[in-house]
JSON list of C-alpha atoms in Angstrom, two decimals:
[
{"chain": "A", "resi": 11, "resn": "MET", "atom": "CA", "xyz": [68.26, 99.94, 32.97]},
{"chain": "A", "resi": 12, "resn": "SER", "atom": "CA", "xyz": [68.65, 103.11, 30.91]},
{"chain": "A", "resi": 13, "resn": "ALA", "atom": "CA", "xyz": [67.98, 103.32, 27.14]},
{"chain": "A", "resi": 14, "resn": "GLU", "atom": "CA", "xyz": [70.75, 103.94, 24.68]},
{"chain": "A", "resi": 15, "resn": "PRO", "atom": "CA", "xyz": [70.86, 107.58, 23.56]},
{"chain": "A", "resi": 16, "resn": "THR", "atom": "CA", "xyz": [69.33, 108.26, 20.12]},
{"chain": "A", "resi": 17, "resn": "PHE", "atom": "CA", "xyz": [71.32, 110.22, 17.44]},
{"chain": "A", "resi": 18, "resn": "ILE", "atom": "CA", "xyz": [69.78, 111.38, 14.24]},
{"chain": "A", "resi": 19, "resn": "ALA", "atom": "CA", "xyz": [71.33, 114.07, 12.02]},
{"chain": "A", "resi": 20, "resn": "ARG", "atom": "CA", "xyz": [69.07, 116.21, 9.90]},
{"chain": "A", "resi": 21, "resn": "GLN", "atom": "CA", "xyz": [70.18, 117.84, 6.73]},
{"chain": "A", "resi": 22, "resn": "PRO", "atom": "CA", "xyz": [67.99, 120.61, 5.43]},
{"chain": "A", "resi": 23, "resn": "ILE", "atom": "CA", "xyz": [66.43, 120.28, 1.99]},
{"chain": "A", "resi": 24, "resn": "LEU", "atom": "CA", "xyz": [65.96, 123.79, 0.54]},
{"chain": "A", "resi": 25, "resn": "ASP", "atom": "CA", "xyz": [63.46, 125.01, -2.04]},
{"chain": "A", "resi": 26, "resn": "GLN", "atom": "CA", "xyz": [64.39, 127.23, -4.95]},
{"chain": "A", "resi": 27, "resn": "ASP", "atom": "CA", "xyz": [64.10, 130.32, -2.65]},
{"chain": "A", "resi": 28, "resn": "GLY", "atom": "CA", "xyz": [66.49, 128.95, -0.09]},
{"chain": "A", "resi": 29, "resn": "ARG", "atom": "CA", "xyz": [63.67, 128.15, 2.45]},
{"chain": "A", "resi": 30, "resn": "VAL", "atom": "CA", "xyz": [63.66, 124.80, 4.27]},
{"chain": "A", "resi": 31, "resn": "TYR", "atom": "CA", "xyz": [61.25, 122.45, 2.63]},
{"chain": "A", "resi": 32, "resn": "GLY", "atom": "CA", "xyz": [62.20, 119.39, 4.71]},
{"chain": "A", "resi": 33, "resn": "TYR", "atom": "CA", "xyz": [64.93, 117.50, 6.44]},
{"chain": "A", "resi": 34, "resn": "GLU", "atom": "CA", "xyz": [66.79, 114.40, 5.38]},
{"chain": "A", "resi": 35, "resn": "LEU", "atom": "CA", "xyz": [67.01, 112.23, 8.48]},
{"chain": "A", "resi": 36, "resn": "LEU", "atom": "CA", "xyz": [70.34, 110.42, 8.88]},
{"chain": "A", "resi": 37, "resn": "PHE", "atom": "CA", "xyz": [71.52, 107.80, 11.37]},
{"chain": "A", "resi": 38, "resn": "ARG", "atom": "CA", "xyz": [74.54, 108.64, 13.47]},
{"chain": "A", "resi": 39, "resn": "ARG", "atom": "CA", "xyz": [76.28, 106.30, 15.91]},
{"chain": "A", "resi": 40, "resn": "ASN", "atom": "CA", "xyz": [77.04, 109.10, 18.39]},
{"chain": "A", "resi": 41, "resn": "SER", "atom": "CA", "xyz": [76.93, 112.87, 18.82]},
{"chain": "A", "resi": 42, "resn": "THR", "atom": "CA", "xyz": [80.31, 113.49, 17.11]},
{"chain": "A", "resi": 43, "resn": "SER", "atom": "CA", "xyz": [79.70, 111.22, 13.94]},
{"chain": "A", "resi": 44, "resn": "GLU", "atom": "CA", "xyz": [79.84, 113.11, 10.71]},
{"chain": "A", "resi": 45, "resn": "SER", "atom": "CA", "xyz": [78.93, 110.21, 8.55]},
{"chain": "A", "resi": 46, "resn": "CYS", "atom": "CA", "xyz": [77.31, 106.75, 8.77]},
{"chain": "A", "resi": 47, "resn": "ASP", "atom": "CA", "xyz": [79.52, 103.67, 9.18]},
{"chain": "A", "resi": 48, "resn": "THR", "atom": "CA", "xyz": [76.64, 101.26, 9.63]},
{"chain": "A", "resi": 49, "resn": "VAL", "atom": "CA", "xyz": [74.96, 98.88, 7.14]},
{"chain": "A", "resi": 50, "resn": "ALA", "atom": "CA", "xyz": [72.47, 101.00, 5.18]},
{"chain": "A", "resi": 51, "resn": "GLU", "atom": "CA", "xyz": [69.38, 98.86, 6.02]},
{"chain": "A", "resi": 52, "resn": "ILE", "atom": "CA", "xyz": [70.11, 99.00, 9.77]},
{"chain": "A", "resi": 53, "resn": "ALA", "atom": "CA", "xyz": [70.82, 102.70, 9.65]},
{"chain": "A", "resi": 54, "resn": "SER", "atom": "CA", "xyz": [67.48, 103.34, 7.83]},
{"chain": "A", "resi": 55, "resn": "ALA", "atom": "CA", "xyz": [65.59, 101.10, 10.19]},
{"chain": "A", "resi": 56, "resn": "THR", "atom": "CA", "xyz": [67.09, 102.88, 13.18]},
{"chain": "A", "resi": 57, "resn": "VAL", "atom": "CA", "xyz": [66.21, 106.31, 11.77]},
{"chain": "A", "resi": 58, "resn": "ILE", "atom": "CA", "xyz": [62.60, 105.16, 11.02]},
{"chain": "A", "resi": 59, "resn": "THR", "atom": "CA", "xyz": [62.19, 103.64, 14.48]},
{"chain": "A", "resi": 60, "resn": "ASN", "atom": "CA", "xyz": [63.65, 106.69, 16.33]},
{"chain": "A", "resi": 61, "resn": "ALA", "atom": "CA", "xyz": [61.86, 109.24, 14.14]},
{"chain": "A", "resi": 62, "resn": "VAL", "atom": "CA", "xyz": [58.42, 107.72, 14.44]},
{"chain": "A", "resi": 63, "resn": "VAL", "atom": "CA", "xyz": [58.49, 106.21, 17.90]},
{"chain": "A", "resi": 64, "resn": "GLY", "atom": "CA", "xyz": [61.43, 107.62, 19.88]},
{"chain": "A", "resi": 65, "resn": "ILE", "atom": "CA", "xyz": [61.68, 111.31, 19.08]},
{"chain": "A", "resi": 66, "resn": "GLY", "atom": "CA", "xyz": [58.73, 112.02, 16.73]},
{"chain": "A", "resi": 67, "resn": "LEU", "atom": "CA", "xyz": [58.69, 113.36, 13.24]},
{"chain": "A", "resi": 68, "resn": "ASP", "atom": "CA", "xyz": [57.26, 116.77, 14.24]},
{"chain": "A", "resi": 69, "resn": "THR", "atom": "CA", "xyz": [60.10, 117.31, 16.72]},
{"chain": "A", "resi": 70, "resn": "LEU", "atom": "CA", "xyz": [62.74, 116.36, 14.22]},
{"chain": "A", "resi": 71, "resn": "THR", "atom": "CA", "xyz": [61.30, 118.24, 11.23]},
{"chain": "A", "resi": 72, "resn": "GLN", "atom": "CA", "xyz": [59.38, 121.06, 12.82]},
{"chain": "A", "resi": 73, "resn": "GLY", "atom": "CA", "xyz": [56.37, 120.05, 10.82]},
{"chain": "A", "resi": 74, "resn": "ARG", "atom": "CA", "xyz": [58.16, 119.80, 7.54]},
{"chain": "A", "resi": 75, "resn": "ARG", "atom": "CA", "xyz": [58.67, 116.72, 5.35]},
{"chain": "A", "resi": 76, "resn": "ALA", "atom": "CA", "xyz": [61.06, 114.01, 6.52]},
{"chain": "A", "resi": 77, "resn": "PHE", "atom": "CA", "xyz": [63.26, 112.53, 3.76]},
{"chain": "A", "resi": 78, "resn": "VAL", "atom": "CA", "xyz": [64.05, 108.94, 4.76]},
{"chain": "A", "resi": 79, "resn": "ASN", "atom": "CA", "xyz": [66.52, 106.67, 2.93]},
{"chain": "A", "resi": 80, "resn": "VAL", "atom": "CA", "xyz": [65.10, 103.25, 1.99]},
{"chain": "A", "resi": 81, "resn": "GLY", "atom": "CA", "xyz": [67.07, 100.47, 0.43]},
{"chain": "A", "resi": 82, "resn": "ARG", "atom": "CA", "xyz": [65.69, 97.74, -1.82]},
{"chain": "A", "resi": 83, "resn": "ARG", "atom": "CA", "xyz": [64.80, 95.28, 0.92]},
{"chain": "A", "resi": 84, "resn": "MET", "atom": "CA", "xyz": [62.85, 97.85, 2.93]},
{"chain": "A", "resi": 85, "resn": "LEU", "atom": "CA", "xyz": [61.15, 99.03, -0.19]},
{"chain": "A", "resi": 86, "resn": "LEU", "atom": "CA", "xyz": [60.01, 95.58, -1.18]},
{"chain": "A", "resi": 87, "resn": "GLU", "atom": "CA", "xyz": [59.00, 94.63, 2.40]},
{"chain": "A", "resi": 88, "resn": "GLY", "atom": "CA", "xyz": [56.41, 97.42, 2.66]},
{"chain": "A", "resi": 89, "resn": "ILE", "atom": "CA", "xyz": [57.81, 100.46, 4.35]},
{"chain": "A", "resi": 90, "resn": "SER", "atom": "CA", "xyz": [54.54, 102.20, 3.61]},
{"chain": "A", "resi": 91, "resn": "GLU", "atom": "CA", "xyz": [52.93, 100.52, 6.59]},
{"chain": "A", "resi": 92, "resn": "VAL", "atom": "CA", "xyz": [55.24, 102.29, 9.02]},
{"chain": "A", "resi": 93, "resn": "LEU", "atom": "CA", "xyz": [55.58, 105.91, 7.88]},
{"chain": "A", "resi": 94, "resn": "PRO", "atom": "CA", "xyz": [52.85, 108.42, 7.37]},
{"chain": "A", "resi": 95, "resn": "ALA", "atom": "CA", "xyz": [52.62, 109.20, 3.60]},
{"chain": "A", "resi": 96, "resn": "HIS", "atom": "CA", "xyz": [51.71, 112.88, 4.11]},
{"chain": "A", "resi": 97, "resn": "ARG", "atom": "CA", "xyz": [54.80, 113.50, 6.30]},
{"chain": "A", "resi": 98, "resn": "VAL", "atom": "CA", "xyz": [57.66, 111.71, 4.55]},
{"chain": "A", "resi": 99, "resn": "VAL", "atom": "CA", "xyz": [59.47, 111.51, 1.32]},
{"chain": "A", "resi": 100, "resn": "ILE", "atom": "CA", "xyz": [60.80, 107.99, 0.61]},
{"chain": "A", "resi": 101, "resn": "GLU", "atom": "CA", "xyz": [64.33, 108.35, -0.74]},
{"chain": "A", "resi": 102, "resn": "LEU", "atom": "CA", "xyz": [65.46, 105.35, -2.83]},
{"chain": "A", "resi": 103, "resn": "THR", "atom": "CA", "xyz": [69.08, 104.83, -2.26]},
{"chain": "A", "resi": 104, "resn": "GLU", "atom": "CA", "xyz": [71.55, 105.01, -5.13]},
{"chain": "A", "resi": 105, "resn": "ASP", "atom": "CA", "xyz": [72.05, 101.13, -5.35]},
{"chain": "A", "resi": 106, "resn": "ILE", "atom": "CA", "xyz": [68.46, 100.40, -6.21]},
{"chain": "A", "resi": 107, "resn": "GLU", "atom": "CA", "xyz": [67.91, 99.26, -9.78]},
{"chain": "A", "resi": 108, "resn": "ALA", "atom": "CA", "xyz": [64.73, 99.55, -11.72]},
{"chain": "A", "resi": 109, "resn": "ASP", "atom": "CA", "xyz": [63.67, 95.95, -11.99]},
{"chain": "A", "resi": 110, "resn": "ALA", "atom": "CA", "xyz": [60.07, 94.78, -12.02]},
{"chain": "A", "resi": 111, "resn": "ASP", "atom": "CA", "xyz": [59.82, 94.34, -8.26]},
{"chain": "A", "resi": 112, "resn": "THR", "atom": "CA", "xyz": [61.18, 97.81, -7.59]},
{"chain": "A", "resi": 113, "resn": "ILE", "atom": "CA", "xyz": [58.90, 99.45, -10.15]},
{"chain": "A", "resi": 114, "resn": "ASP", "atom": "CA", "xyz": [55.88, 97.58, -8.68]},
{"chain": "A", "resi": 115, "resn": "ALA", "atom": "CA", "xyz": [56.81, 98.72, -5.19]},
{"chain": "A", "resi": 116, "resn": "CYS", "atom": "CA", "xyz": [57.19, 102.35, -6.30]},
{"chain": "A", "resi": 117, "resn": "HIS", "atom": "CA", "xyz": [53.79, 102.30, -7.95]},
{"chain": "A", "resi": 118, "resn": "ARG", "atom": "CA", "xyz": [52.25, 100.81, -4.84]},
{"chain": "A", "resi": 119, "resn": "LEU", "atom": "CA", "xyz": [53.79, 103.64, -2.73]},
{"chain": "A", "resi": 120, "resn": "ARG", "atom": "CA", "xyz": [52.66, 106.31, -5.17]},
{"chain": "A", "resi": 121, "resn": "ARG", "atom": "CA", "xyz": [49.07, 104.93, -5.14]},
{"chain": "A", "resi": 122, "resn": "ALA", "atom": "CA", "xyz": [49.21, 105.05, -1.32]},
{"chain": "A", "resi": 123, "resn": "GLY", "atom": "CA", "xyz": [50.08, 108.77, -1.43]},
{"chain": "A", "resi": 124, "resn": "TYR", "atom": "CA", "xyz": [53.83, 108.64, -0.94]},
{"chain": "A", "resi": 125, "resn": "THR", "atom": "CA", "xyz": [56.31, 111.06, -2.49]},
{"chain": "A", "resi": 126, "resn": "LEU", "atom": "CA", "xyz": [59.43, 109.48, -3.91]},
{"chain": "A", "resi": 127, "resn": "ALA", "atom": "CA", "xyz": [62.97, 110.82, -4.26]},
{"chain": "A", "resi": 128, "resn": "LEU", "atom": "CA", "xyz": [66.05, 109.25, -5.94]},
{"chain": "A", "resi": 129, "resn": "ASP", "atom": "CA", "xyz": [69.05, 109.78, -3.74]},
{"chain": "A", "resi": 130, "resn": "ASP", "atom": "CA", "xyz": [72.57, 110.42, -5.30]},
{"chain": "A", "resi": 131, "resn": "PHE", "atom": "CA", "xyz": [71.03, 109.52, -8.59]},
{"chain": "A", "resi": 132, "resn": "VAL", "atom": "CA", "xyz": [73.05, 108.56, -11.70]},
{"chain": "A", "resi": 133, "resn": "LEU", "atom": "CA", "xyz": [71.10, 108.06, -14.89]},
{"chain": "A", "resi": 134, "resn": "ASN", "atom": "CA", "xyz": [71.96, 104.82, -16.66]},
{"chain": "A", "resi": 135, "resn": "GLU", "atom": "CA", "xyz": [70.11, 101.87, -18.23]},
{"chain": "A", "resi": 136, "resn": "ARG", "atom": "CA", "xyz": [69.60, 100.23, -14.84]},
{"chain": "A", "resi": 137, "resn": "THR", "atom": "CA", "xyz": [68.00, 103.34, -13.28]},
{"chain": "A", "resi": 138, "resn": "GLU", "atom": "CA", "xyz": [66.23, 105.28, -15.97]},
{"chain": "A", "resi": 139, "resn": "ALA", "atom": "CA", "xyz": [62.82, 103.64, -15.43]},
{"chain": "A", "resi": 140, "resn": "LEU", "atom": "CA", "xyz": [62.76, 105.17, -11.95]},
{"chain": "A", "resi": 141, "resn": "VAL", "atom": "CA", "xyz": [62.70, 108.74, -13.24]},
{"chain": "A", "resi": 142, "resn": "PRO", "atom": "CA", "xyz": [59.01, 108.99, -14.11]},
{"chain": "A", "resi": 143, "resn": "LEU", "atom": "CA", "xyz": [58.13, 107.74, -10.63]},
{"chain": "A", "resi": 144, "resn": "ALA", "atom": "CA", "xyz": [60.26, 110.32, -8.75]},
{"chain": "A", "resi": 145, "resn": "ASP", "atom": "CA", "xyz": [59.07, 113.66, -7.45]},
{"chain": "A", "resi": 146, "resn": "PHE", "atom": "CA", "xyz": [62.61, 114.65, -6.48]},
{"chain": "A", "resi": 147, "resn": "ILE", "atom": "CA", "xyz": [65.88, 113.58, -8.07]},
{"chain": "A", "resi": 148, "resn": "LYS", "atom": "CA", "xyz": [68.93, 114.36, -5.88]},
{"chain": "A", "resi": 149, "resn": "ILE", "atom": "CA", "xyz": [72.24, 114.65, -7.68]},
{"chain": "A", "resi": 150, "resn": "ASP", "atom": "CA", "xyz": [75.69, 114.90, -6.00]},
{"chain": "A", "resi": 151, "resn": "PHE", "atom": "CA", "xyz": [77.07, 117.75, -8.00]},
{"chain": "A", "resi": 152, "resn": "LEU", "atom": "CA", "xyz": [80.45, 117.47, -6.33]},
{"chain": "A", "resi": 153, "resn": "GLY", "atom": "CA", "xyz": [80.74, 113.92, -7.62]},
{"chain": "A", "resi": 154, "resn": "THR", "atom": "CA", "xyz": [79.43, 114.61, -11.13]},
{"chain": "A", "resi": 155, "resn": "SER", "atom": "CA", "xyz": [81.35, 115.89, -14.11]},
{"chain": "A", "resi": 156, "resn": "ASP", "atom": "CA", "xyz": [80.22, 118.94, -16.11]}
]
């Protein structure tokens, strides 16, 4: 029996000089998919499994950092035990709110050496407590007013 093909898109994350700092790893159902139509938690789990076990982080990122989307459930269930802290940036998805459990999980990840990013971040009263914990804040400028 042959294994299902693995598809992961990678989007470059550039530094201020336009050099590739890392790659955001994104689930794709097939080789022609331009977006993800799968439940976010399943997509993230698939990317993590394929990136670490199937393909390998070094192959996908050419030795650079891998930015991996993590939803609330994966954050609270201890994603840190699966991904190497020195190789990844944990991207908290835009639907995560800054409640006590989330803040505790973020502190635990930071103590373990993880770098955190806020994905498609919108500042409001439900998210502002995450800002001091983030090393990166990603903003969708196309979807943001002046």
